[in-house]
XYZ file of C-alpha atoms in Angstrom:
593
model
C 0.000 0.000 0.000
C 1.371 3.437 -0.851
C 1.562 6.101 1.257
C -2.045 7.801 1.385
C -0.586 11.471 -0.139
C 1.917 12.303 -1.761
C 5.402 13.014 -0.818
C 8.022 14.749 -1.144
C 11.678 13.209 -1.717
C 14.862 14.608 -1.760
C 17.674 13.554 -4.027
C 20.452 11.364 -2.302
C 24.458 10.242 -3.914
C 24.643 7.427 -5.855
C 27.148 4.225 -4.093
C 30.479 4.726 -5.101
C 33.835 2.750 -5.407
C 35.634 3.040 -1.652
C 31.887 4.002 -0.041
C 29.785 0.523 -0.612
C 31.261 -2.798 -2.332
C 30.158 -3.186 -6.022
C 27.218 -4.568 -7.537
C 27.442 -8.567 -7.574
C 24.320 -10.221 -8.252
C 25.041 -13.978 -8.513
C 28.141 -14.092 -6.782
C 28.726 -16.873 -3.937
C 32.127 -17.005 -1.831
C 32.876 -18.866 0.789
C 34.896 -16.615 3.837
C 37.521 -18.381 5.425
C 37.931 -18.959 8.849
C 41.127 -17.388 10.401
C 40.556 -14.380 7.223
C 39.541 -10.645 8.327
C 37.908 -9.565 5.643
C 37.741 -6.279 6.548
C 41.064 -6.263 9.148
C 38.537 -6.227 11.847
C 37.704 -8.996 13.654
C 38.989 -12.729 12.667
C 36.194 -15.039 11.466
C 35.967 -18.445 13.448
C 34.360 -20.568 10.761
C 33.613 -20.311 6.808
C 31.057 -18.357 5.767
C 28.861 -18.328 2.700
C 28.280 -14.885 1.624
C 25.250 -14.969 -1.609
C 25.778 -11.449 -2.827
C 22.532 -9.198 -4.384
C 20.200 -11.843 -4.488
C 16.831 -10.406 -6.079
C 13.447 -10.594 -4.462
C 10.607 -8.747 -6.431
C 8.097 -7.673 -4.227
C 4.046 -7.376 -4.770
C 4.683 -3.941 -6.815
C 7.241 -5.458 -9.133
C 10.350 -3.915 -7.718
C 13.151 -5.590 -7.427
C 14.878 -5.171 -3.834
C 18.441 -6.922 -3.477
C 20.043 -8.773 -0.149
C 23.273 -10.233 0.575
C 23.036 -13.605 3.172
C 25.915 -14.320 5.893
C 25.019 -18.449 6.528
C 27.374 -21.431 7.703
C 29.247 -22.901 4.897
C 29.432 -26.861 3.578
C 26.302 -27.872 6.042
C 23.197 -29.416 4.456
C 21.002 -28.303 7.624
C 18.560 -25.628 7.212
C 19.233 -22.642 9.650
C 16.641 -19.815 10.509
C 17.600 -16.163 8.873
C 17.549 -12.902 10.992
C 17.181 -10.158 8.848
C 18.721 -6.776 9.434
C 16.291 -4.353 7.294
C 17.179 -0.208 7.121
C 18.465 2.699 4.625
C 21.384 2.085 5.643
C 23.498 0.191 2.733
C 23.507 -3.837 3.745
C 27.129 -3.408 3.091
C 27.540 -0.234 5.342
C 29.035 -1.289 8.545
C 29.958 -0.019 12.116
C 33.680 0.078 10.789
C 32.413 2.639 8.363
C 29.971 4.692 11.077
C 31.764 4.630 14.414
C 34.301 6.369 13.228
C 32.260 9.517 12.682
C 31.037 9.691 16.182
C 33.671 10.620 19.602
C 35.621 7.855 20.695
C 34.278 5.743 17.994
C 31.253 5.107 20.849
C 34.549 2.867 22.492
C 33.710 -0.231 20.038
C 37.488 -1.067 19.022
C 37.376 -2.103 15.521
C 39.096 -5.330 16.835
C 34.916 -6.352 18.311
C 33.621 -6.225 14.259
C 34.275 -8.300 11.417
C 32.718 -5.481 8.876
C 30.189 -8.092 7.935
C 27.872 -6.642 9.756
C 25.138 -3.913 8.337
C 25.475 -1.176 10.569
C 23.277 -1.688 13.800
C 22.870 -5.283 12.603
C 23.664 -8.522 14.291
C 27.604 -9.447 13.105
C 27.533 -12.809 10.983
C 30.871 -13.447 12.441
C 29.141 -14.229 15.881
C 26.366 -15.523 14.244
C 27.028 -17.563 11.157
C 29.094 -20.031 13.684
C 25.856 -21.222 15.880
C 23.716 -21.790 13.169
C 21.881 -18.453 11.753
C 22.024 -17.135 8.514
C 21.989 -13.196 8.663
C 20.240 -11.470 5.610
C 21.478 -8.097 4.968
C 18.592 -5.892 2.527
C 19.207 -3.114 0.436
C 15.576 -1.371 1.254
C 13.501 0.150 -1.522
C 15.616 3.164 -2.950
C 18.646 2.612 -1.530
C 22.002 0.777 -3.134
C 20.779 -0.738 -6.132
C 17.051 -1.306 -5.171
C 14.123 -0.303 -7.219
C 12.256 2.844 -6.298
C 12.518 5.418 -3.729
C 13.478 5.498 0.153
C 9.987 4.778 2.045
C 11.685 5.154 6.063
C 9.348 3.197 7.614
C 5.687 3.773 6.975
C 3.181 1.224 5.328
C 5.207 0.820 1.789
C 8.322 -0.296 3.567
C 6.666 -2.386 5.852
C 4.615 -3.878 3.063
C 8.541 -4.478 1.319
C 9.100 -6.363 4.555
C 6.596 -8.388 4.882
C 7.124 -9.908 0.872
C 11.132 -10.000 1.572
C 10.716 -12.078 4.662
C 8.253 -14.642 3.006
C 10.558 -14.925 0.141
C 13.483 -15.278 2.575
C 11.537 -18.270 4.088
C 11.408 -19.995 1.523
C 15.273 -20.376 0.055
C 16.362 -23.390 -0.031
C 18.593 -23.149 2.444
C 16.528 -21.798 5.165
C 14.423 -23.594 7.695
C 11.188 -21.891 7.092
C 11.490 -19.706 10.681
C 12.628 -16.093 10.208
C 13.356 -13.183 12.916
C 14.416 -9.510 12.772
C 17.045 -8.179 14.706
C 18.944 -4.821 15.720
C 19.332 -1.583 16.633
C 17.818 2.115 16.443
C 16.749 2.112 12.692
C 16.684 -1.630 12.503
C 14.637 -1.610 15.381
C 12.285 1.348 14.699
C 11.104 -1.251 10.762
C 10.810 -3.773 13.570
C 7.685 -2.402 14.701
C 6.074 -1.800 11.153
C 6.824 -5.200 9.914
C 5.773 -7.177 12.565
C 2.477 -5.281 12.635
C 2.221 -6.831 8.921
C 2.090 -9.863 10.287
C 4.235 -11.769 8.056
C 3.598 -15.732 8.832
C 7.164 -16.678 8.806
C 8.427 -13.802 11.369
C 8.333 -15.593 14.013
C 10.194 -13.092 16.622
C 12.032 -9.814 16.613
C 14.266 -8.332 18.582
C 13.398 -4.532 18.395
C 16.395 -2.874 20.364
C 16.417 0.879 21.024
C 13.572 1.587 18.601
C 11.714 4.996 17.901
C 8.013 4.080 16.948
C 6.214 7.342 15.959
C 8.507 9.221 13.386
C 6.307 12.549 13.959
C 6.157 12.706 18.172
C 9.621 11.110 18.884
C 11.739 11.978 15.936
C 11.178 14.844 14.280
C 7.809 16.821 15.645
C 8.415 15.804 19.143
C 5.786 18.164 21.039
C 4.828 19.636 18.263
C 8.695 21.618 17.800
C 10.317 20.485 14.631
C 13.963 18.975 14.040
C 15.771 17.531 11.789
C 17.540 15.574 14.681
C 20.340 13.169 13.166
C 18.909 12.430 10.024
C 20.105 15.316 7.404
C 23.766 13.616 8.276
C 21.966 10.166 7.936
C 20.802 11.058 4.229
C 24.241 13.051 3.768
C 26.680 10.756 4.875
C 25.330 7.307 5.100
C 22.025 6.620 2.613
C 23.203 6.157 -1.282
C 20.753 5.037 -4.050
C 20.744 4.641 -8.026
C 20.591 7.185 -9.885
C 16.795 8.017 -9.876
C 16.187 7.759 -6.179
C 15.736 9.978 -3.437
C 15.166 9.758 0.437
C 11.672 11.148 1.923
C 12.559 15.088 2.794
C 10.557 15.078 6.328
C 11.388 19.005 6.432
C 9.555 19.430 3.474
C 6.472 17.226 4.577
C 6.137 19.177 7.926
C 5.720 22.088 5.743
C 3.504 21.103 3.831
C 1.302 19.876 7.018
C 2.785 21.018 10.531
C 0.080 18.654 12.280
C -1.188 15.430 11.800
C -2.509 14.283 8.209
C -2.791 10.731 6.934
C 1.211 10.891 6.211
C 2.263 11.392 9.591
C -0.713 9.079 10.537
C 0.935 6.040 9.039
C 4.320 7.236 10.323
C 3.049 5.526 13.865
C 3.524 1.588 14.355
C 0.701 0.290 15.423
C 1.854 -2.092 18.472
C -1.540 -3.837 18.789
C -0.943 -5.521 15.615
C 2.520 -7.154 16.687
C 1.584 -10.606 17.342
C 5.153 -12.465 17.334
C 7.350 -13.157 20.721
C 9.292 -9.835 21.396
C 12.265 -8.970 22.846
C 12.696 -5.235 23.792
C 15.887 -3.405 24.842
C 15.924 0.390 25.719
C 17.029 3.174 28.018
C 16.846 6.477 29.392
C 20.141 7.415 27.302
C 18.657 7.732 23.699
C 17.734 11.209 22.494
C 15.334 8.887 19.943
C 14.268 5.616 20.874
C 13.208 5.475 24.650
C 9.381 6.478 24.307
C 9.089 3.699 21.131
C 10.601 1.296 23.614
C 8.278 1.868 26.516
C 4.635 2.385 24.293
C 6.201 -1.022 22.740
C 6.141 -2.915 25.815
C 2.689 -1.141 26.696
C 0.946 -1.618 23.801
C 1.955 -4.886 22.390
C -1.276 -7.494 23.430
C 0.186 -10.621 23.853
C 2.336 -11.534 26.838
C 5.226 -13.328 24.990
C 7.146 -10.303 25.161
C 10.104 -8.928 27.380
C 12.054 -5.543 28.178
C 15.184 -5.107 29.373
C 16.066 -1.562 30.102
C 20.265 -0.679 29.897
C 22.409 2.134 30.941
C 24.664 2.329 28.418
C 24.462 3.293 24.517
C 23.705 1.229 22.205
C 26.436 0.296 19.797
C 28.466 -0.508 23.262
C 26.097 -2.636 24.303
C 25.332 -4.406 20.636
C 28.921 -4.932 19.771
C 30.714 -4.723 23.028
C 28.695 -6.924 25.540
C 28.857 -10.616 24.775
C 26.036 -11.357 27.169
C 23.814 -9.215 25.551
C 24.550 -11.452 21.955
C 24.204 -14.326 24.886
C 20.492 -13.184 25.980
C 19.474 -12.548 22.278
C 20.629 -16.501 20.951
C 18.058 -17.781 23.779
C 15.677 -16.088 22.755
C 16.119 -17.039 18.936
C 16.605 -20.664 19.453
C 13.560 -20.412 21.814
C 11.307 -19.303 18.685
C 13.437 -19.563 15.514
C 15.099 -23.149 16.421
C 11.918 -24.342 18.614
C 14.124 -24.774 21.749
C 11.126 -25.153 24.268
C 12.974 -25.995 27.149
C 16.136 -23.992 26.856
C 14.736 -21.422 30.132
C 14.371 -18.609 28.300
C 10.490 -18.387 29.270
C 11.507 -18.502 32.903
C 13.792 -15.523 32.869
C 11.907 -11.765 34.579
C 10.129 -10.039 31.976
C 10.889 -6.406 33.066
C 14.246 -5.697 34.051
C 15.283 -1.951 34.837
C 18.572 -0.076 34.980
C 18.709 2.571 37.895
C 21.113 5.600 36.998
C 23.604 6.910 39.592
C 25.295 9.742 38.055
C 29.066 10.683 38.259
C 31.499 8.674 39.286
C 28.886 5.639 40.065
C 28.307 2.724 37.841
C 24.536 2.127 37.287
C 22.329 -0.800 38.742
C 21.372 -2.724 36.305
C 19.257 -5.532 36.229
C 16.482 -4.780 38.735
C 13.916 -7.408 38.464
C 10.177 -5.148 38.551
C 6.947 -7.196 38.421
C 5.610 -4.491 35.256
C 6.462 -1.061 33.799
C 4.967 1.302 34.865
C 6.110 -0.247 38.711
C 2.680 -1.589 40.724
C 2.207 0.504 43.551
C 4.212 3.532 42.557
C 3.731 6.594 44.320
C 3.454 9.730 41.491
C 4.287 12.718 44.273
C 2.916 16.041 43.243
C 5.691 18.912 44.205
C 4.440 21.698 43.587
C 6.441 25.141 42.807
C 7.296 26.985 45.955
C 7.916 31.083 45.710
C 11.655 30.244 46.906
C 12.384 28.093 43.992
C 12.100 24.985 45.361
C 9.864 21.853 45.300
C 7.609 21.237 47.928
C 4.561 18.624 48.606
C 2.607 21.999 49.888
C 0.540 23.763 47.443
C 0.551 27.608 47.729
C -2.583 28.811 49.100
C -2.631 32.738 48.671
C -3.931 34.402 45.861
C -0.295 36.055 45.214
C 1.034 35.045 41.544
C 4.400 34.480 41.298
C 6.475 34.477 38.243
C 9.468 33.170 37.210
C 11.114 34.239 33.402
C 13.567 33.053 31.153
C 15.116 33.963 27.636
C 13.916 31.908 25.638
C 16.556 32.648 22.958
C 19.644 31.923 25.722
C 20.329 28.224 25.949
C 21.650 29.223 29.011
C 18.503 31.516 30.545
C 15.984 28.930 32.069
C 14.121 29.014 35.542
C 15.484 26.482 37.859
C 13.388 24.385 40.792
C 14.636 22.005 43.152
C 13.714 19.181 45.551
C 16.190 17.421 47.846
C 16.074 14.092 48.843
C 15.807 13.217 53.028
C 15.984 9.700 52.597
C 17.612 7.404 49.755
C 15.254 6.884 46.913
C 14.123 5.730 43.494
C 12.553 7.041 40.628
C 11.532 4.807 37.775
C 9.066 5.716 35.627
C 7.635 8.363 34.011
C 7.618 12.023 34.479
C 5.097 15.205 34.217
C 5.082 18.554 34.371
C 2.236 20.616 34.448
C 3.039 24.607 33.942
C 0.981 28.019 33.694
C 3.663 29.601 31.046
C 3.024 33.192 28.839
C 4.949 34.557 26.084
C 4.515 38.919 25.267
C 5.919 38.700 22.329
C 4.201 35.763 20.503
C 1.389 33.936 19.544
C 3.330 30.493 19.811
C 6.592 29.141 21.400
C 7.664 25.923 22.709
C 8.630 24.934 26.215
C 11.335 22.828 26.884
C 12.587 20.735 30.168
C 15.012 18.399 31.719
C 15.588 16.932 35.193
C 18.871 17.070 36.133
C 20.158 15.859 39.597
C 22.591 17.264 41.407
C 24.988 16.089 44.420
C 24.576 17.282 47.875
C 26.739 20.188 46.969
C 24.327 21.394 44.320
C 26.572 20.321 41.393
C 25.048 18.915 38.163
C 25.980 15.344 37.580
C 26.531 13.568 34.852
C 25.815 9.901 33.684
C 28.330 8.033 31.317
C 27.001 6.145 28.769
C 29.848 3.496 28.885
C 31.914 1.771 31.712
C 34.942 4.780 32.409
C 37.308 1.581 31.627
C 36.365 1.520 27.883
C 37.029 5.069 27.503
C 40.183 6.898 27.261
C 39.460 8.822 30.302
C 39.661 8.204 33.958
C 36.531 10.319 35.128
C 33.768 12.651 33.661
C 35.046 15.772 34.352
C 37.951 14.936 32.110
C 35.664 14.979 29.220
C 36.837 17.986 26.967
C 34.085 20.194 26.391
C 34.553 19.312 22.569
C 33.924 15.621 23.365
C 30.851 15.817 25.160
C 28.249 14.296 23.372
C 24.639 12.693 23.314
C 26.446 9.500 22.594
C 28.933 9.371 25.959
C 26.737 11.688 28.164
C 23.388 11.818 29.416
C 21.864 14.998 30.871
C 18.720 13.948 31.691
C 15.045 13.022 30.317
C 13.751 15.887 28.481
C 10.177 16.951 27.377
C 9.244 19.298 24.873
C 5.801 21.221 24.102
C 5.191 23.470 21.923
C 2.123 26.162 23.104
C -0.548 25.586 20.004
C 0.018 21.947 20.430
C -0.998 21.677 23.780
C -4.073 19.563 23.274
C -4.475 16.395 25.183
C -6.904 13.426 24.531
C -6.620 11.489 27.546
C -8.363 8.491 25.942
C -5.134 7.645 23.823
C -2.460 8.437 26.229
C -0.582 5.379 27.550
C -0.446 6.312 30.593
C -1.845 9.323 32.725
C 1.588 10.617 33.295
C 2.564 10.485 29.708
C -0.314 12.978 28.081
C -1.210 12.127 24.175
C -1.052 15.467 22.067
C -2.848 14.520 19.301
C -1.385 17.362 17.313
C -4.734 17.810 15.242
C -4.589 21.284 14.763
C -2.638 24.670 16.090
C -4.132 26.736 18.616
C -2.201 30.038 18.792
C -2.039 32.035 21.688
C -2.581 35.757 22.348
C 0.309 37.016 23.221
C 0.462 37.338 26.901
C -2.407 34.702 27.529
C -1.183 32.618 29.977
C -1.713 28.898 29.149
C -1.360 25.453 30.926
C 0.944 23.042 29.539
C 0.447 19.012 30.260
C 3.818 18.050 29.379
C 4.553 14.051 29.111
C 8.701 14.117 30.048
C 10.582 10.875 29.084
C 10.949 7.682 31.521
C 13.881 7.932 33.664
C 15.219 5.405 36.363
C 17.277 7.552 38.747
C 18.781 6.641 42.423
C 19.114 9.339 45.205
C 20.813 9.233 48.274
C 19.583 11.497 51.083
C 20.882 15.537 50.469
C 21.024 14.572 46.757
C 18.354 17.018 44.547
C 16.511 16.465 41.274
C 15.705 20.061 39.696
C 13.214 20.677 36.948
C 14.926 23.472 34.475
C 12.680 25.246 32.296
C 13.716 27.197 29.309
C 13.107 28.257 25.853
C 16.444 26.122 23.524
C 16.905 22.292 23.840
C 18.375 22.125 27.330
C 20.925 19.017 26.455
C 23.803 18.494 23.886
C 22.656 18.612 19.753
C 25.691 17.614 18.136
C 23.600 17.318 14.669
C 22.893 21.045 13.869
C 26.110 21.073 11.587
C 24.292 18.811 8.868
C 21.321 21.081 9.148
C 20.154 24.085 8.157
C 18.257 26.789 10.046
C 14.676 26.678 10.952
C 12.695 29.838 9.359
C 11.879 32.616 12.365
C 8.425 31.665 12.615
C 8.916 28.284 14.456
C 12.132 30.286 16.630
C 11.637 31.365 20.494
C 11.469 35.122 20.629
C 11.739 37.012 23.776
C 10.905 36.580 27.544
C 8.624 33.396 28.269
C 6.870 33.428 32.035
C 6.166 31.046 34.373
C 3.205 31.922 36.800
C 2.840 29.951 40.177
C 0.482 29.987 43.090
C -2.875 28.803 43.945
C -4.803 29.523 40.729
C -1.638 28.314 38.754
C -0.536 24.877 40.538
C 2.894 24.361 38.611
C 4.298 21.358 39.699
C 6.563 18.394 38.604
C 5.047 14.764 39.214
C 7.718 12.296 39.649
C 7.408 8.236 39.918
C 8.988 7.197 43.448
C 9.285 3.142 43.299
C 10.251 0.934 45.894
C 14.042 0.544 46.244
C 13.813 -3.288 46.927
């Protein structure tokens, strides 16, 4: 099915020599064992690599895979595919580079076999799975142009996986595996409900490409993907990537485009495996309405501290978890345990110099029996459990044009706690000088001196400092640092319909319509703020920081250009407190035990 309107697509590079390997339909090779191909890591058994093999899907265009499978055995093995823009010879060797410490995956932990985000057939190939690598719609030498997700690429997905089923070599039982953009087709696929995908392994994976990528509270970015399309996605000649930039201008709300740009969980009927965390600046909402929203209870989350590529490439016992789970439902392994192990497990961030806790066992998500405490703001700019009672408005003001202008409020800890869950704030906020703006916030904690902290997205022994505060100011990053969870409204968008929120502390904007605001009007703001799973000790404080700029690091904004002055923050924004404006921060205290 095509998309329901028509869209606009912006021209991409064609592959070139030194960029992506050649075109090489027919081609079989066997890799040896003891061989880097790529003078990464050293293969430990022969691999048959089937280069560009064609599958036409129901349209009539032709869409081109390479398969990773064990060599010289006449058993049929199961296939995970690895499905993306990305070029299915594009690897991490080719990516990390581009990002600071090369996310500390030493290129001695890949083979280069692997599609970027994708499982590595050098881990896999050896116990028995074949690893298909596709060349999506539009991009290498595929037919047509670069759907990113959406109904025509998960229709692609569903055909490529039925035709994958049925090669001779493979047993019949297919899965889908990986990371961020891997992840995110996860969701649109499996909704398809393809008969031979019988589990995926969604890890890290966005899930509505207008409220967690690129319109996120109704404020529009281009977040990573301009570099995406400019240094990554190639095509023939003809093809072009979708220009989301260009669609939000043509409709800045919701239309039957952005409409289909939403997985719809309820249709995912396979056994799923879900990895996630509080660290992604994408992916942590599509994680959590994944685990919510699929039906069935064959499904599992486990919820990391650390990014992602680490934890794909760098943590065997992830690869560990994820072949249980595959020979549970690819290879029919019924009584390997995997059904026995917790289905929620958390990670509980620490901040500076402290190593997370990972792997708390919780009986859900959202936690049973959480207490959501309402603190609301106090004239002193704190956060207390007393509302104000007189009729005196306070105000607190910002500008919102000054990343660093924001108005601060703070609660401190008298007792060691924990927060995992989800956050809200609910604000009274004005603006003089226009008839729309958009709010942004972040908690941050702070030690018992006040200081912000900072979380590390990797264990300080696989990077090539010995604490945080060594981190030059030039390396800081979204990929090795976390600030904080962050949410983001912008004032016409500030309808809710409580009937399709997931959760009463995550508010659904349905993002319908604008509603501009007479300048000076003050307005209330229901603002959803992204799950977080934070420890405190006692004299420890969690501040909510409100301001008009994205209050953590963009390290994109080279690739893009600027956003025209209407959608910009102009001037002083307001915040009014008291007892006819209840500001307040709702925050998700769990049982430490």
């Amino acid at each position: 099915m095509p998309d329901p309107v028509q869209v606009a697509f912006k021209r991409i590079q064609q592959p070139k020599v030194g960029e992506n390997v050649g075109f090489q339909p027919g081609k079989s090779e066997v890799l040896k064992k003891g061989t880097r191909p790529f003078d990464g890591k050293e293969l430990i058994s022969d691999i048959r690599t089937d280069h560009d093999i064609e599958i036409t899907v129901r349209d009539g265009a032709r869409l081109y895979v390479d398969v990773y499978r064990p060599a010289d055995t006449a058993e049929k093995v199961p296939a995970v595919l690895s499905w993306s823009c990305y070029g299915k010879k594009y690897s991490a060797l080719d990516m990390l580079p581009m990002c600071v410490w090369h996310c500390c995956v030493p290129r001695s932990s890949l083979s280069g076999l692997e599609k970027f985000e994708g499982l590595d057939p050098q881990v896999w190939c050896p116990q028995g799975y074949a690893i298909v690598s596709v060349d999506q719609r539009g991009t290498g030498h595929s037919d047509g142009q670069i759907c990113v997700m959406g109904p025509q690429d998960a229709e692609d997905g569903y055909d490529v996986v039925e035709a994958i089923s049925k090669l001779d070599w493979c047993s019949g039982s297919v899965g889908m595996a990986g990371n961020s953009a891997l992840a995110i087709s996860q969701w649109f696929i499996a909704a398809q409900q393809p008969p031979s995908l019988k589990a995926i392994a969604p890890w890290e994976g966005m899930s509505d490409m207008y409220r967690e990528q690129f319109v996120r509270g109704g404020w529009f970015s281009m977040s990573n993907f301009d570099l995406i399309t400019k240094e990554i996605v190639r095509g023939p000649v003809n093809s072009g990537v979708e220009d989301w930039a260009e669609m939000y201008r043509w409709s800045s709300v919701q239309n039957a485009y952005w409409r289909a740009q939403r997985a719809d969980m309820t249709k995912i009927k396979c056994p799923t495996y879900i990895r996630g965390s509080d660290v992604s600046t994408i992916h942590t909402m599509g994680s959590i309405r994944g685990w919510m929203e699929i039906p069935h209870k064959e499904k599992w989350i486990h919820w990391s501290s650390k990014q992602e590529w680490y934890e794909l490439y760098c943590e065997p016992e992830a690869q560990d978890e994820l072949k249980v789970f595959f020979d549970r439902y690819l290879r029919g392994a019924v009584d390997n345990g995997w059904e026995t192990r917790p289905k929620v497990r958390w990670s509980a961030l620490q901040y500076g110099s402290k190593p997370a806790i990972d792997d708390i066992v919780l009986e859900d998500f959202p936690v049973p029996g959480t207490e959501y405490r309402e603190l609301f703001f106090q004239p002193d700019h704190t956060l207390g459990t007393t509302k104000l009672t007189r009729d005196e408005v306070h105000i607190a003001s910002y500008d919102s044009e000054d990343y660093k202008s924001f108005a601060e409020f703070t609660y401190t800890f008298q007792e060691r706690s924990r927060l995992i869950g989800l956050p809200k704030a609910i604000l009274y906020v004005s603006c003089d000088s226009r008839d729309d703006f958009t709010v942004f916030t972040i908690l941050r904690k702070k030690n018992k001196d006040g200081k912000d902290l900072l979380h590390l997205n990797f264990p300080i022994e696989a990077t090539p400092v010995a604490s945080i505060e060594d981190i030059p100011e030039k390396e800081q990053s979204s990929m090795n640092l976390h600030l904080g969870s962050i949410g983001i409204l912008r004032a016409s968008h500030r309808e809710v319909d409580d009937s399709k929120s997931i959760h009463h502390q995550f508010p659904f904007h349905p993002h319908e319509k604008e509603e501009k605001v007479a300048p000076g009007t003050i307005i209330k703001l229901e603002m959803g703020i992204w799950a977080m799973g934070v420890d405190f000790e006692a004299g420890e404080s969690i501040s909510l920081r409100v301001g008009g700029q994205f209050p953590s690091i963009a390290e994109y904004k080279a690739w893009s250009d600027p956003r025209p002055e209407h959608e910009l923050n102009r001037g002083e924004h307001k915040l009014h407190f008291g007892r006819h404006f209840p500001c307040k921060l709702i925050l998700p205290f769990t049982p430490l035990e």
